[in-house]
Short mmCIF file of C-alpha atoms in Angstrom, two decimals:
data_model
loop_
_atom_site.label_atom_id
_atom_site.label_comp_id
_atom_site.label_asym_id
_atom_site.label_seq_id
_atom_site.Cartn_x
_atom_site.Cartn_y
_atom_site.Cartn_z
CA MET A 1 70.44 18.19 -45.08
CA PRO A 2 67.09 19.04 -46.61
CA VAL A 3 63.97 17.42 -45.03
CA GLN A 4 62.84 14.60 -47.42
CA VAL A 5 59.07 14.69 -47.93
CA THR A 6 57.00 12.20 -49.94
CA VAL A 7 53.37 12.99 -50.93
CA TRP A 8 51.34 9.92 -51.74
CA ASN A 9 48.08 9.97 -53.64
CA GLU A 10 45.95 7.06 -55.08
CA ASN A 11 45.43 9.30 -58.07
CA VAL A 12 42.16 7.69 -59.08
CA HIS A 13 39.55 10.47 -58.97
CA GLU A 14 41.81 12.71 -61.19
CA GLN A 15 41.89 10.06 -63.95
CA GLU A 16 38.23 9.08 -63.75
CA GLU A 17 36.47 12.45 -63.00
CA PRO A 18 37.02 15.42 -65.30
CA ALA A 19 35.86 17.89 -62.67
CA VAL A 20 38.54 16.66 -60.22
CA ALA A 21 41.17 16.83 -62.87
CA ASP A 22 40.08 20.39 -63.65
CA ARG A 23 40.20 21.28 -60.00
CA TYR A 24 43.64 19.68 -59.47
CA PRO A 25 45.40 19.71 -62.88
CA GLU A 26 48.57 18.44 -61.21
CA GLY A 27 46.74 15.89 -59.21
CA ILE A 28 45.80 16.15 -55.61
CA HIS A 29 49.33 15.03 -54.81
CA GLY A 30 50.61 17.96 -56.84
CA ALA A 31 48.50 20.54 -54.74
CA ILE A 32 49.60 19.02 -51.49
CA ALA A 33 53.30 18.99 -52.67
CA ASP A 34 52.97 22.65 -53.57
CA ALA A 35 51.52 23.41 -50.21
CA VAL A 36 54.51 21.83 -48.29
CA ALA A 37 57.31 22.95 -50.67
CA ASP A 38 60.06 24.80 -48.99
CA ASP A 39 63.65 25.73 -49.68
CA GLU A 40 64.80 23.41 -46.90
CA ARG A 41 62.79 20.44 -48.11
CA THR A 42 62.96 17.99 -51.03
CA VAL A 43 59.45 17.14 -52.07
CA ARG A 44 58.67 14.08 -54.21
CA THR A 45 55.23 12.51 -55.17
CA ALA A 46 54.17 8.86 -55.56
CA THR A 47 50.90 7.22 -56.73
CA LEU A 48 49.09 3.97 -56.48
CA GLN A 49 49.70 3.17 -60.17
CA GLU A 50 53.61 3.02 -59.78
CA PRO A 51 55.47 -0.18 -59.04
CA ASP A 52 55.29 -0.64 -55.28
CA HIS A 53 52.90 2.32 -55.43
CA GLY A 54 56.02 4.42 -55.61
CA LEU A 55 56.88 3.50 -52.12
CA THR A 56 59.91 1.19 -52.56
CA GLU A 57 62.18 0.44 -49.67
CA SER A 58 64.65 2.96 -50.83
CA VAL A 59 62.10 5.72 -51.24
CA LEU A 60 60.75 5.16 -47.70
CA ALA A 61 64.20 4.87 -46.27
CA ASP A 62 64.86 8.38 -47.79
CA THR A 63 61.55 9.83 -46.52
CA ASP A 64 61.40 11.85 -43.34
CA VAL A 65 57.65 12.63 -43.55
CA LEU A 66 55.01 10.85 -45.63
CA LEU A 67 51.68 12.62 -46.48
CA TRP A 68 49.09 10.20 -47.62
CA TRP A 69 45.80 11.07 -49.44
CA SER A 70 43.33 8.32 -50.43
CA HIS A 71 39.71 7.60 -50.70
CA CYS A 72 38.13 5.02 -52.96
CA ALA A 73 41.27 2.73 -53.44
CA ASN A 74 42.45 1.99 -49.92
CA SER A 75 41.90 -1.72 -50.36
CA GLU A 76 44.06 -1.75 -53.57
CA VAL A 77 47.29 -0.91 -51.54
CA ALA A 78 49.47 -3.99 -51.25
CA ASP A 79 49.82 -5.32 -47.80
CA GLU A 80 53.54 -5.52 -48.22
CA VAL A 81 53.72 -1.70 -48.94
CA ALA A 82 51.40 -0.95 -46.13
CA ASP A 83 53.59 -2.91 -43.66
CA ARG A 84 56.58 -1.14 -45.02
CA VAL A 85 55.11 2.20 -44.21
CA VAL A 86 54.13 1.05 -40.69
CA ASP A 87 57.70 -0.20 -40.05
CA ARG A 88 59.10 3.06 -41.14
CA VAL A 89 56.82 5.04 -38.83
CA HIS A 90 57.97 2.92 -35.92
CA GLU A 91 61.54 3.73 -37.01
CA GLY A 92 60.82 7.51 -36.85
CA MET A 93 59.23 8.53 -40.15
CA GLY A 94 56.51 11.15 -39.71
CA PHE A 95 53.07 10.19 -41.20
CA VAL A 96 50.23 12.59 -42.16
CA PRO A 97 47.09 10.73 -43.41
CA ILE A 98 44.71 13.21 -45.00
CA HIS A 99 40.89 12.97 -45.32
CA SER A 100 40.05 9.28 -46.12
CA GLY A 101 43.63 8.43 -45.50
CA LYS A 102 42.19 7.67 -42.06
CA ASN A 103 40.94 4.34 -43.59
CA SER A 104 44.23 3.65 -45.36
CA LYS A 105 45.91 0.34 -44.50
CA PRO A 106 48.93 2.02 -42.79
CA PHE A 107 46.83 4.20 -40.57
CA THR A 108 44.34 1.53 -39.40
CA ARG A 109 47.18 -0.80 -38.66
CA LEU A 110 49.03 1.89 -36.69
CA MET A 111 45.74 2.57 -34.72
CA GLY A 112 44.57 -0.97 -34.23
CA THR A 113 40.91 0.08 -34.82
CA THR A 114 38.57 0.52 -37.70
CA CYS A 115 38.90 4.28 -37.77
CA ASN A 116 35.19 4.36 -38.92
CA ILE A 117 33.06 7.45 -38.88
CA LYS A 118 29.64 8.71 -39.90
CA TYR A 119 29.61 10.80 -43.03
CA ARG A 120 27.39 12.74 -45.38
CA HIS A 121 27.88 14.19 -48.96
CA GLY A 122 26.26 17.55 -49.53
CA GLY A 123 28.67 20.45 -49.57
CA GLU A 124 28.05 21.70 -46.10
CA THR A 125 30.07 24.45 -44.40
CA GLU A 126 32.71 23.21 -41.89
CA GLN A 127 34.14 25.44 -39.06
CA LEU A 128 37.46 24.19 -37.74
CA TRP A 129 38.33 25.27 -34.20
CA VAL A 130 41.67 25.23 -32.75
CA ALA A 131 41.51 22.94 -29.75
CA ASP A 132 45.23 23.14 -28.80
CA PRO A 133 46.38 26.75 -29.28
CA GLY A 134 49.94 25.96 -28.19
CA HIS A 135 50.58 23.27 -30.66
CA PRO A 136 53.07 23.92 -33.44
CA ILE A 137 50.63 22.66 -36.17
CA VAL A 138 48.36 25.75 -35.52
CA ASP A 139 51.19 28.32 -35.85
CA GLY A 140 49.90 31.30 -37.91
CA LEU A 141 46.20 30.32 -37.79
CA PRO A 142 43.31 32.24 -36.16
CA GLU A 143 41.23 30.58 -33.52
CA SER A 144 38.93 29.14 -36.14
CA PHE A 145 38.55 29.08 -39.93
CA GLU A 146 35.86 27.99 -42.36
CA ILE A 147 35.78 25.53 -45.26
CA PRO A 148 32.88 26.83 -47.33
CA ALA A 149 31.79 23.45 -48.77
CA THR A 150 32.87 19.88 -47.86
CA GLU A 151 31.93 16.38 -47.01
CA MET A 152 30.77 15.91 -43.46
CA TYR A 153 32.52 13.61 -41.08
CA GLY A 154 30.86 13.01 -37.60
CA GLU A 155 31.57 11.37 -34.38
CA PRO A 156 32.04 8.72 -33.08
CA TYR A 157 35.45 8.31 -34.60
CA ASP A 158 36.82 4.91 -33.91
CA VAL A 159 40.45 5.72 -33.06
CA PRO A 160 42.41 5.36 -29.88
CA GLU A 161 42.35 8.37 -27.55
CA PRO A 162 44.72 10.83 -29.30
CA ASP A 163 47.90 12.22 -27.64
CA ARG A 164 46.77 15.66 -28.63
CA THR A 165 43.52 16.89 -30.27
CA VAL A 166 44.50 19.86 -32.32
CA PHE A 167 41.27 20.69 -34.24
CA ILE A 168 37.55 20.11 -33.61
CA SER A 169 35.09 20.69 -36.48
CA TRP A 170 31.51 21.73 -36.47
CA PHE A 171 29.35 21.17 -39.50
CA GLU A 172 26.32 22.88 -40.92
CA GLY A 173 24.13 19.88 -40.11
CA GLY A 174 25.13 20.01 -36.45
CA GLU A 175 27.73 17.17 -36.21
CA VAL A 176 31.08 17.64 -34.68
CA PHE A 177 34.43 15.86 -35.36
CA ARG A 178 38.03 15.54 -34.02
CA SER A 179 39.45 16.72 -37.33
CA GLY A 180 43.15 16.97 -36.40
CA VAL A 181 44.61 14.39 -33.97
CA CYS A 182 48.25 13.41 -33.02
CA TYR A 183 49.79 10.12 -32.04
CA ARG A 184 53.23 8.59 -31.43
CA ARG A 185 53.94 5.15 -32.66
CA GLY A 186 57.40 3.95 -31.92
CA ARG A 187 59.70 6.89 -32.82
CA GLY A 188 57.26 8.24 -35.38
CA ARG A 189 54.88 11.15 -35.11
CA ILE A 190 51.41 10.88 -36.71
CA PHE A 191 48.97 13.71 -37.51
CA ALA A 192 45.59 12.78 -39.04
CA PHE A 193 43.87 15.64 -40.71
CA ARG A 194 40.21 15.45 -41.83
CA PRO A 195 39.75 18.09 -44.64
CA GLY A 196 40.47 17.31 -48.22
CA HIS A 197 37.42 15.91 -50.08
CA GLU A 198 38.12 15.80 -53.81
CA GLU A 199 34.91 17.44 -54.89
CA TYR A 200 35.98 20.77 -53.51
CA PRO A 201 39.11 23.04 -53.93
CA ILE A 202 40.13 22.57 -50.29
CA PHE A 203 43.87 22.13 -50.98
CA HIS A 204 43.84 25.57 -52.56
CA GLN A 205 42.77 27.16 -49.30
CA ASP A 206 45.48 29.09 -47.48
CA GLU A 207 44.53 27.85 -43.93
CA VAL A 208 44.57 24.14 -45.04
CA ARG A 209 47.94 24.61 -46.68
CA THR A 210 49.28 26.27 -43.54
CA VAL A 211 48.19 23.25 -41.59
CA LEU A 212 49.90 20.83 -43.85
CA ASP A 213 53.12 22.83 -44.03
CA ASN A 214 53.13 23.03 -40.16
CA ALA A 215 52.43 19.35 -39.90
CA VAL A 216 55.42 18.44 -42.00
CA GLU A 217 57.65 20.53 -39.79
CA TRP A 218 56.22 18.97 -36.62
CA ALA A 219 56.51 15.38 -37.91
CA VAL A 220 60.12 15.43 -38.87
CA PRO A 221 62.09 12.65 -37.04
CA THR A 222 64.05 13.67 -34.04
CA ASP A 223 67.45 12.04 -33.22
CA GLY A 224 66.57 10.64 -29.84
CA SER A 225 68.90 8.10 -28.27
CA GLU A 226 70.00 4.71 -29.40
CA ALA A 227 67.59 1.90 -28.79
CA VAL A 228 68.84 -1.51 -28.05
CA TRP A 229 66.65 -4.57 -28.51
CA GLY A 230 66.86 -8.25 -27.72
CA GLU A 231 69.15 -10.13 -25.22
CA VAL A 232 71.92 -8.03 -23.68
CA GLU A 233 74.68 -8.37 -21.14
CA PRO A 234 74.13 -6.81 -17.79
CA ALA A 235 74.87 -3.07 -17.65
CA GLU A 236 76.52 -3.61 -14.22
CA PRO A 237 78.34 -6.56 -12.81
CA LEU A 238 76.08 -9.18 -11.25
CA GLU A 239 77.04 -10.92 -7.94
CA ASP A 240 77.60 -14.60 -8.15
#
């Protein structure tokens, strides 16, 4: 069966800022969907403006990996939908929050922290260094690559200690940041990826597209074993 991928985008900047619409004529979600398209995947998109933000129970039940881009409208996501996403991650759905998706309701609930950072607008150069060269998400990448202009994110990053830190970024102003981190929550795999500010053509860059493509492959649910919850009979006879 094809891997079922859903790309979610709040789709606000594209409607309010002509420069963003020109940069991403199919929306940021369209650019991300194109980056992860594959003959063995079915890729759909969803946006904030749709009923249930496009993330109905049936859509999420049919989603193996959810990529999530957001920025200025994180608070506008309905709590019910955010909880629905969190539940699906615990059930095994892969989750890839991108850029300010780190402050989305699903990610902050999964982390249990604020996920706050320091930041600065200014179009600085970012150098992303591979911190975990054996990780599948870095397949096909050099030891580092440059994003010519972006928004700076800096430490401290208020998240739990990652299971794996895949990328560390250095910025022209001197700050550093854990720009690619992995977690497990329940059965689900999570990869939070920093790059993707809407003011720059970051999702057209080959290395960034490779990261997202690899992240989908890594985050696909695994079968595992059956989980049994609640009160049960003893697995072996108990002595009277």
